[in-house]
PDB file of C-alpha atoms (C1' of nucleotides) in Angstrom:
ATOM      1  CA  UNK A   1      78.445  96.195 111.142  1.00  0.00           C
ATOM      2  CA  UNK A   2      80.587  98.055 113.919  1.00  0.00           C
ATOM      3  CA  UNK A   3      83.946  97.286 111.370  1.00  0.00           C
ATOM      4  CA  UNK A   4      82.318  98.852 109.126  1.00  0.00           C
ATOM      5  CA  UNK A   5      80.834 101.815 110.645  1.00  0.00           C
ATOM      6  CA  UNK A   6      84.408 101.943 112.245  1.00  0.00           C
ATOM      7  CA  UNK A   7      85.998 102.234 108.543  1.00  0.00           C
ATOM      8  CA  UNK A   8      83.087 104.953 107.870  1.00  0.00           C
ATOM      9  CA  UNK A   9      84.299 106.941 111.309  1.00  0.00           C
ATOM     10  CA  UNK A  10      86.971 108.790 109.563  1.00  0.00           C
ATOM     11  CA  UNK A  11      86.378 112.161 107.482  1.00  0.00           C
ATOM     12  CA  UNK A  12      89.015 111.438 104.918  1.00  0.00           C
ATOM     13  CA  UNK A  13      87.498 107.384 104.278  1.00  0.00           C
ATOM     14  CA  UNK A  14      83.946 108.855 104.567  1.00  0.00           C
ATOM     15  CA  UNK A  15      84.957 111.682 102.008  1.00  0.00           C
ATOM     16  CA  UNK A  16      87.149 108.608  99.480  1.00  0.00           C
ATOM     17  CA  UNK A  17      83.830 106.107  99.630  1.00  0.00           C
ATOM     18  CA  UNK A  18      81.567 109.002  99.117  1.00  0.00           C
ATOM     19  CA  UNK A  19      83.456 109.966  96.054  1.00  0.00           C
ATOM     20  CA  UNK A  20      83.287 106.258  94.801  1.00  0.00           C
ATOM     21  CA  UNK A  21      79.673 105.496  95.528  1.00  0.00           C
ATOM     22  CA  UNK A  22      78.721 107.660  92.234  1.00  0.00           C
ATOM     23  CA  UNK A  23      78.437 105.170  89.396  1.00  0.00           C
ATOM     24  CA  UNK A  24      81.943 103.347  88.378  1.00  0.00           C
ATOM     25  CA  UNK A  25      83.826 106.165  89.990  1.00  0.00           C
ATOM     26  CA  UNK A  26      87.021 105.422  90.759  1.00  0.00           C
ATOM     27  CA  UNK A  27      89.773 107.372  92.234  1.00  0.00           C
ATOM     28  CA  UNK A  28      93.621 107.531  92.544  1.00  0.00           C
ATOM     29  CA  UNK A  29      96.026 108.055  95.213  1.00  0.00           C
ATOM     30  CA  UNK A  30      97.460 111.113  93.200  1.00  0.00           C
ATOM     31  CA  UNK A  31      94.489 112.215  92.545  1.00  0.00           C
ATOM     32  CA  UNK A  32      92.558 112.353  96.117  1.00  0.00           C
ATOM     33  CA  UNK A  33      95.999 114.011  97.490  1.00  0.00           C
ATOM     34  CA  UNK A  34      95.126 117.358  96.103  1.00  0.00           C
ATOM     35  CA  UNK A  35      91.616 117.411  97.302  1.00  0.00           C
ATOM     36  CA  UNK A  36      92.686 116.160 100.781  1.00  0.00           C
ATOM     37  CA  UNK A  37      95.474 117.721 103.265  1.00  0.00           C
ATOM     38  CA  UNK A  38      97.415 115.347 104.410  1.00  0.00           C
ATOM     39  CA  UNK A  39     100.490 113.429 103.621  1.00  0.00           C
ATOM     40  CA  UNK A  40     100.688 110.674 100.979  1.00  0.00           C
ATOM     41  CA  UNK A  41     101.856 107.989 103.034  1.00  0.00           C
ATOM     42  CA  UNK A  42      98.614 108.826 105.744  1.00  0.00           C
ATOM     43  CA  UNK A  43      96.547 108.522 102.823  1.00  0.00           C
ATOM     44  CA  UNK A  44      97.829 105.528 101.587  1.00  0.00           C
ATOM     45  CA  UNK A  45      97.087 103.974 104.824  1.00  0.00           C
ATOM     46  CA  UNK A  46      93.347 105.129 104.926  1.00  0.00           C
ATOM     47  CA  UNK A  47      93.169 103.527 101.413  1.00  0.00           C
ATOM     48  CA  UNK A  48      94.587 100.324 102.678  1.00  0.00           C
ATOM     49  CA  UNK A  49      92.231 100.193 105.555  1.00  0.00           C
ATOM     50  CA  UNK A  50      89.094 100.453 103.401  1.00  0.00           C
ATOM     51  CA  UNK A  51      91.178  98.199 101.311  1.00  0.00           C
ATOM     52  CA  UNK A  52      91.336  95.659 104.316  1.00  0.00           C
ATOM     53  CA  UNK A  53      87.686  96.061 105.450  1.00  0.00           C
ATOM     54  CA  UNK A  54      86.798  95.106 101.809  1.00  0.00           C
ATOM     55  CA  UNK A  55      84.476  98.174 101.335  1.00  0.00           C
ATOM     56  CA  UNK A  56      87.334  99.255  98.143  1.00  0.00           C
ATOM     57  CA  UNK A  57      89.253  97.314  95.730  1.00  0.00           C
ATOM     58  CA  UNK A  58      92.689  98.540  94.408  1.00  0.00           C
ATOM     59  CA  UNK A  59      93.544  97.463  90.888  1.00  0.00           C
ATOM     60  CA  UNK A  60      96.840  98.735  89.371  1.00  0.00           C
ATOM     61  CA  UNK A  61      96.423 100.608  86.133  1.00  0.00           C
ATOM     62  CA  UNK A  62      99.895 101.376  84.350  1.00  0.00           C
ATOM     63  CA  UNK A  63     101.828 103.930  87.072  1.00  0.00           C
ATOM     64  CA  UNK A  64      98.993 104.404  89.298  1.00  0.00           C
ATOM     65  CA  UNK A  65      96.444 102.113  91.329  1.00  0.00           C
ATOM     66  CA  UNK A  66      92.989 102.606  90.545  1.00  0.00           C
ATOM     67  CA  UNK A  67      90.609 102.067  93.348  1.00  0.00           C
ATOM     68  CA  UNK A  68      87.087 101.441  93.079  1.00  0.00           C
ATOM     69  CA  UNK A  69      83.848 100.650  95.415  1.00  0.00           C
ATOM     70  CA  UNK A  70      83.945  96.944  96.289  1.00  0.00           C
ATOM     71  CA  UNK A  71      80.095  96.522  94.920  1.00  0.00           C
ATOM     72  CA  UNK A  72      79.378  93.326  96.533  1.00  0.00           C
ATOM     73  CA  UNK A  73      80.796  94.218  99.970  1.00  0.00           C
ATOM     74  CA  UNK A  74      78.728  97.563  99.727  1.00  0.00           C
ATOM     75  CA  UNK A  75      75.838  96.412  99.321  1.00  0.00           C
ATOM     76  CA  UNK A  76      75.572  93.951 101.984  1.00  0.00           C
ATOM     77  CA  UNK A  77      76.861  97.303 104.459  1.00  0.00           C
ATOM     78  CA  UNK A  78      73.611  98.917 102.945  1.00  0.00           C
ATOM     79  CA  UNK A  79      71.497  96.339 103.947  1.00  0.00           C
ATOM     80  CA  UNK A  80      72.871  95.906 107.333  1.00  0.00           C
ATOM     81  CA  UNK A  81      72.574 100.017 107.899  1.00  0.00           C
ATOM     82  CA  UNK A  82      68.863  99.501 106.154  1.00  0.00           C
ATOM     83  CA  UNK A  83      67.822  96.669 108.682  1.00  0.00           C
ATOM     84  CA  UNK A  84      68.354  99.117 111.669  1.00  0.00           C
ATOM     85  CA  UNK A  85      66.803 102.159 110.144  1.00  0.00           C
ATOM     86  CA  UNK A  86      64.108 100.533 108.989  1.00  0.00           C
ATOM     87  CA  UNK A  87      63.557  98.785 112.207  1.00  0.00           C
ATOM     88  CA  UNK A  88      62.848 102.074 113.284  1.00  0.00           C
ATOM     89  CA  UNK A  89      60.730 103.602 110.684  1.00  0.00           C
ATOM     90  CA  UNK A  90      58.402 100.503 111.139  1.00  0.00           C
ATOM     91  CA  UNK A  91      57.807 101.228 114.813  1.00  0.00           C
ATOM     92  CA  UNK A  92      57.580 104.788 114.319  1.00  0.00           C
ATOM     93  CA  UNK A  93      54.864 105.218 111.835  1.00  0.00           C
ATOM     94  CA  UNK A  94      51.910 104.369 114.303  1.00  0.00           C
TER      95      UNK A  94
ATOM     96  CA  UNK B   1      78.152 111.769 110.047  1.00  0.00           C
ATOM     97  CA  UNK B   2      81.710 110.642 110.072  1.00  0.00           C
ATOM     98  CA  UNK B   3      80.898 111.484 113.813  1.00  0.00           C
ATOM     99  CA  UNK B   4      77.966 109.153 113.899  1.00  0.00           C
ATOM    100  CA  UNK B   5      79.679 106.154 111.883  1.00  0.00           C
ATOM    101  CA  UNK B   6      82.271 106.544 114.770  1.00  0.00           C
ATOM    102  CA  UNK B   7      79.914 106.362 117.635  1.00  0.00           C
ATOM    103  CA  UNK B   8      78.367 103.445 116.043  1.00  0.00           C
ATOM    104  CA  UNK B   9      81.744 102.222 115.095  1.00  0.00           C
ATOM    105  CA  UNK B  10      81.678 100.286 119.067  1.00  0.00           C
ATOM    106  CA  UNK B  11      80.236  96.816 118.938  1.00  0.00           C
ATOM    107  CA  UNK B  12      78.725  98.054 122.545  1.00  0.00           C
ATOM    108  CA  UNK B  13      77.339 101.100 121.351  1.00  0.00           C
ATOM    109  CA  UNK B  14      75.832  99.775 118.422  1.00  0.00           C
ATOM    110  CA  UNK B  15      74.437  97.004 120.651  1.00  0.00           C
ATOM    111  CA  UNK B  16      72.722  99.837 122.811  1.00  0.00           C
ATOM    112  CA  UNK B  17      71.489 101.751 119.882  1.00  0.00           C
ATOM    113  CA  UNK B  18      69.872  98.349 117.900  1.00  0.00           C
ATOM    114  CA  UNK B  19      68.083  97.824 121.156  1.00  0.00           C
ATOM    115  CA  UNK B  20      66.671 101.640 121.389  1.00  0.00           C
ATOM    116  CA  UNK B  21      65.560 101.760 118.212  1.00  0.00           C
ATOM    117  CA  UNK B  22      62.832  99.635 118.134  1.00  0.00           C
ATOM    118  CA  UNK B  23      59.450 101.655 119.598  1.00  0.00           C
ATOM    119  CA  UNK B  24      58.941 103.386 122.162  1.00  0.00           C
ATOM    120  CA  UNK B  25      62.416 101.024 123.743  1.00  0.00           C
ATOM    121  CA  UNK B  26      64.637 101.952 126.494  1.00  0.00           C
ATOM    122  CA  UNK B  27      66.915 100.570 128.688  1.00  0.00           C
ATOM    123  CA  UNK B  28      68.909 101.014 131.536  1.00  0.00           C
ATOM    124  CA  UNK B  29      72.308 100.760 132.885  1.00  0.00           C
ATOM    125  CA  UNK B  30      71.529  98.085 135.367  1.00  0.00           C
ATOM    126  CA  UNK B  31      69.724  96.075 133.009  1.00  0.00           C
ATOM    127  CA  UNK B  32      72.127  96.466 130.049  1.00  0.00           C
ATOM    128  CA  UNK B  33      75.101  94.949 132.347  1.00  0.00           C
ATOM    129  CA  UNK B  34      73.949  91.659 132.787  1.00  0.00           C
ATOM    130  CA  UNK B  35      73.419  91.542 128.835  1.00  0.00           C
ATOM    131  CA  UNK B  36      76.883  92.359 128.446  1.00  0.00           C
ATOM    132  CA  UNK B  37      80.039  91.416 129.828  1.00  0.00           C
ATOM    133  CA  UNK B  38      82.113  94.590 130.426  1.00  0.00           C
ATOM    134  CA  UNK B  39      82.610  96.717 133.766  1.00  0.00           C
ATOM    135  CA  UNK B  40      80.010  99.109 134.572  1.00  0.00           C
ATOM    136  CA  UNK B  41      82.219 102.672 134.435  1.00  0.00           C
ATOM    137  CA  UNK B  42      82.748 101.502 131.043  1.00  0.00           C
ATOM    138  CA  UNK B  43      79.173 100.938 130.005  1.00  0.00           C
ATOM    139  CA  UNK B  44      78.620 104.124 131.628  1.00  0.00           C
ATOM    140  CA  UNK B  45      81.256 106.047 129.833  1.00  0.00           C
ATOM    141  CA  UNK B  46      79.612 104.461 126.071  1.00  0.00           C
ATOM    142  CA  UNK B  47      76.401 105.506 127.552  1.00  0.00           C
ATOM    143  CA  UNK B  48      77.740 108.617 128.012  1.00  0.00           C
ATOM    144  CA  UNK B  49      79.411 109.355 124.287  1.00  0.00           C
ATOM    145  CA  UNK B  50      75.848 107.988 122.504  1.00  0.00           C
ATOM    146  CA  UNK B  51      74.306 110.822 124.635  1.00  0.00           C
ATOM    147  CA  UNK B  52      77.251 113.052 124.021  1.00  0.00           C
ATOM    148  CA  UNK B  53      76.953 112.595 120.226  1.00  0.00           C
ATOM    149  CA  UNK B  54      73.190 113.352 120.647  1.00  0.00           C
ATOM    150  CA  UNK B  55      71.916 110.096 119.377  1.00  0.00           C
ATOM    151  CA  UNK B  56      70.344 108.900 122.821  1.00  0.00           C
ATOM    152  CA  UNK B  57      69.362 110.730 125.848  1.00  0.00           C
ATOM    153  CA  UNK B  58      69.006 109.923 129.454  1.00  0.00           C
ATOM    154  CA  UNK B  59      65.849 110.486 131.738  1.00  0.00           C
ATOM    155  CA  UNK B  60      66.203 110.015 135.895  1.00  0.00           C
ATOM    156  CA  UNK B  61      63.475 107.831 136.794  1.00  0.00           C
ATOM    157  CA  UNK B  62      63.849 107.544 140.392  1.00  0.00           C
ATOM    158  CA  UNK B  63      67.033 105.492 141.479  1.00  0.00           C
ATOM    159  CA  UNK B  64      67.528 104.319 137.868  1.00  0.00           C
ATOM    160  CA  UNK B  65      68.650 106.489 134.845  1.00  0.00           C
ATOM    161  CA  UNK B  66      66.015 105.419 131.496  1.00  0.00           C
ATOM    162  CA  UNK B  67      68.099 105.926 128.165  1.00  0.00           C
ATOM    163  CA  UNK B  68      66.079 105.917 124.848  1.00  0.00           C
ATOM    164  CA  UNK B  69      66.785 107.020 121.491  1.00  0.00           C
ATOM    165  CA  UNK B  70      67.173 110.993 120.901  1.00  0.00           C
ATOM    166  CA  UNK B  71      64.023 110.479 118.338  1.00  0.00           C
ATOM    167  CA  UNK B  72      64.951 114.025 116.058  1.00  0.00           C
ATOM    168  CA  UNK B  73      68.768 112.949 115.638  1.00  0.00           C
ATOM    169  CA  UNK B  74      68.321 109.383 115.060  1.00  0.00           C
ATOM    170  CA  UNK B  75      66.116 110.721 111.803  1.00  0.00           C
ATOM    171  CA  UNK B  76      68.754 113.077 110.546  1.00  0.00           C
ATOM    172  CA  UNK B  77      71.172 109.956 110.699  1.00  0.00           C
ATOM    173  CA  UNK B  78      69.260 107.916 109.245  1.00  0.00           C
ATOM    174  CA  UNK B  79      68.998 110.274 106.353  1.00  0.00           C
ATOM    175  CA  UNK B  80      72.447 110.840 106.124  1.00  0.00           C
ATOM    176  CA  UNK B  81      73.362 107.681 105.849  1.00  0.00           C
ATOM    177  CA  UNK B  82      70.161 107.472 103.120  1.00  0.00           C
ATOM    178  CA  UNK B  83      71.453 109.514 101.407  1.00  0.00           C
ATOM    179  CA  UNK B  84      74.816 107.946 100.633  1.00  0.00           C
ATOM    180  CA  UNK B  85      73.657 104.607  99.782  1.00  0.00           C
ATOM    181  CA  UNK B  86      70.503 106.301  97.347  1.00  0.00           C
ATOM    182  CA  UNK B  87      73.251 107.686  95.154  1.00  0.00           C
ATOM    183  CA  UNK B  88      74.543 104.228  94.908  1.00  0.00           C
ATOM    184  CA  UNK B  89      71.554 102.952  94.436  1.00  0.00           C
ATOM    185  CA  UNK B  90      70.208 105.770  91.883  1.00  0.00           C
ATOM    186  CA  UNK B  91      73.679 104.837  89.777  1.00  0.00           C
ATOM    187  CA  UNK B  92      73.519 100.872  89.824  1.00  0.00           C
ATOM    188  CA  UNK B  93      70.176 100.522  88.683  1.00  0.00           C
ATOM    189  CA  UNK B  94      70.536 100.526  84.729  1.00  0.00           C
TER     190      UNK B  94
ATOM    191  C1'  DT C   1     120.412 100.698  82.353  1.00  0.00           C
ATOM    192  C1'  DC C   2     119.078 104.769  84.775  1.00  0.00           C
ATOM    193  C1'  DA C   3     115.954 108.301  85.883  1.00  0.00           C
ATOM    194  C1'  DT C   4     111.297 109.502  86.798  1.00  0.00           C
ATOM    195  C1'  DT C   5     106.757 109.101  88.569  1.00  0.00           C
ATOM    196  C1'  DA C   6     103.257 107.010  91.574  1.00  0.00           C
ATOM    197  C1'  DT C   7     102.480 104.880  95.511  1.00  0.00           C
ATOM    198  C1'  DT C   8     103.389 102.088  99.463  1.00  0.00           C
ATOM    199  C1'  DT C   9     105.773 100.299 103.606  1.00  0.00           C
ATOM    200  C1'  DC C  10     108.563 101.236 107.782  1.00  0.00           C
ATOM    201  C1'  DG C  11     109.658 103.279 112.066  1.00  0.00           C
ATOM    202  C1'  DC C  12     108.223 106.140 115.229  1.00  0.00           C
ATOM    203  C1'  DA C  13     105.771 109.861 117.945  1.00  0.00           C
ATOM    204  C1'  DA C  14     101.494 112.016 119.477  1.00  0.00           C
ATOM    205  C1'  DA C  15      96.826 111.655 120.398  1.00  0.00           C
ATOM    206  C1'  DA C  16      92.623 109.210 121.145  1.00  0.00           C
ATOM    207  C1'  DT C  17      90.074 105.231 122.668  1.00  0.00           C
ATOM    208  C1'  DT C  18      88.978 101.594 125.660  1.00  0.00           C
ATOM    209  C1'  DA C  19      88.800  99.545 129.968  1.00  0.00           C
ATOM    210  C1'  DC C  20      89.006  98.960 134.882  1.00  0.00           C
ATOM    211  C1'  DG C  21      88.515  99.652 140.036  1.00  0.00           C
ATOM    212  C1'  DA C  22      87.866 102.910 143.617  1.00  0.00           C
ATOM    213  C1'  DA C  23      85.664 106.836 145.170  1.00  0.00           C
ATOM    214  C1'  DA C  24      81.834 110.024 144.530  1.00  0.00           C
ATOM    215  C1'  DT C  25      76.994 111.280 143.734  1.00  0.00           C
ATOM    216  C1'  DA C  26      72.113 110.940 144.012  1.00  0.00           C
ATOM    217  C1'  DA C  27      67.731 109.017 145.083  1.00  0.00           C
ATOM    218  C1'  DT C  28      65.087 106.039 148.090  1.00  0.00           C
ATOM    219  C1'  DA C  29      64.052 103.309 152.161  1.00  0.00           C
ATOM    220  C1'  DT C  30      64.706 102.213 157.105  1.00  0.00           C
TER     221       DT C  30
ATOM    222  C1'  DA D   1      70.477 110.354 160.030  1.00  0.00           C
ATOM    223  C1'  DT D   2      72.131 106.162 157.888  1.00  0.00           C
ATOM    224  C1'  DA D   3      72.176 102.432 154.844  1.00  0.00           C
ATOM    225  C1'  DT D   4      71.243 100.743 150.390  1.00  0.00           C
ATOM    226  C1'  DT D   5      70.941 100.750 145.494  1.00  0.00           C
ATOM    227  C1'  DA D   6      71.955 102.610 140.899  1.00  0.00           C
ATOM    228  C1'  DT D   7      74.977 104.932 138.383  1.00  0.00           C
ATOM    229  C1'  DT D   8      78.600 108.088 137.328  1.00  0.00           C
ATOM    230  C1'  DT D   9      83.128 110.426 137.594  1.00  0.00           C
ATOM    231  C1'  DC D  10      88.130 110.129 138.443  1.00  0.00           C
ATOM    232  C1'  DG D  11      92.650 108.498 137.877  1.00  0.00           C
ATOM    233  C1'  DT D  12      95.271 105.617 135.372  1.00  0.00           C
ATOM    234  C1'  DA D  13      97.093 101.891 132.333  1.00  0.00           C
ATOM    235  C1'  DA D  14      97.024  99.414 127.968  1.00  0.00           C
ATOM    236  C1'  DT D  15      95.969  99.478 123.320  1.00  0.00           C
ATOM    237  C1'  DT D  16      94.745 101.473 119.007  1.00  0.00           C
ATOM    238  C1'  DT D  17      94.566 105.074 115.762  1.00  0.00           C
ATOM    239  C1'  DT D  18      96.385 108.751 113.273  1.00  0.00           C
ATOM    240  C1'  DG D  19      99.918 111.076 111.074  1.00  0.00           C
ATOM    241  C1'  DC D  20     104.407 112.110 109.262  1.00  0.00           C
ATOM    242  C1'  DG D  21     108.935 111.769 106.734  1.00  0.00           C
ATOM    243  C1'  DA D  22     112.318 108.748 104.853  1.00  0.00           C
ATOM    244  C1'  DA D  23     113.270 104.755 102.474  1.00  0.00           C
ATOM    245  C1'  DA D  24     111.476 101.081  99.527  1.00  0.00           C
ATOM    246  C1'  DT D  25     108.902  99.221  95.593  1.00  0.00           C
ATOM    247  C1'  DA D  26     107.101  99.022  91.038  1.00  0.00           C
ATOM    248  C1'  DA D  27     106.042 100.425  86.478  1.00  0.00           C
ATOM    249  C1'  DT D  28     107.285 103.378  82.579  1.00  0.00           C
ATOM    250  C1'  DG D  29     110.190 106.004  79.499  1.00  0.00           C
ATOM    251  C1'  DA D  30     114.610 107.898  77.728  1.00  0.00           C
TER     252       DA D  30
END
DNA sequence: TCATTATTTCGCAAAATTACGAAATAATAT
DNA sequence: ATATTATTTCGTAATTTTGCGAAATAATGA
């Protein structure tokens, strides 16, 4: 759960999953790079690391890559962010 | 809350903060070093970015320092990160 | 084949994080 | 006052993260 909160402690990944949590949103490289300020090559490397912590999934579609929420893998990060919030909300409402 | 996600990006942090959240919990500094292995300026300096980020605060209690969870802030994370996985939620279900 | 477009990898520098031990602080007890 | 206990700050080193530009890759189109 720290890995991923880790991944989620950076603006620009926070801002890219946000964008992909809406229903089958995906997103492009190209595309993000005018929305974001900062170099290609930086972004490419905040894609690859939310690549690597399997919360995204790049697929290539003709010229570009397509990413795309990794479903599975954010669900379970869900649950593990529900467990500890709810934790609290249990104790709390006495 | 890309703030937050970093703070609880820590595997010690998050540690601390899983153990604070359940009711009415606190802990110490003392107490938390024999739980985990790491020096104690260190525990004190992740003791002292949870408070820093607002999400715990620390109470003298005679020779000992008593750290529980900054109730009001804890809440508005908890929403924010709510918040996020709703929309996913909102989206996947049909 | 060669140029073009989209994107990534590489190499490297700057900045931030993590960690430690030693010294400092602060409260209590003798 | 002095010693003891709990904890923090300071100084510093090692590691990791972040960011960039240049070169590399990979697919498409002329």
């Amino acid at each position: 759960m720290a890995q991923f909160a880790k991944v989620m402690g950076h603006p620009v990944r926070l801002y890219i999953l946000q964008k992909l949590v809406k229903k089958n949103a995906c997103c492009y490289s190209g595309n993000l790079i005018n929305e974001i300020s900062i170099s290609r090559s930086t972004l490419s490397q905040h894609l690859k690391e939310l690549k690597y912590s399997g919360l995204i999934e790049g697929e290539i579609e003709g010229p570009y890559i397509k990413y795309c929420l990794n479903k599975e893998n954010w669900a379970k990060v869900k649950m593990l962010f529900e467990k500890v919030f709810d934790i609290y909300e249990n104790y709390i409402e006495d």
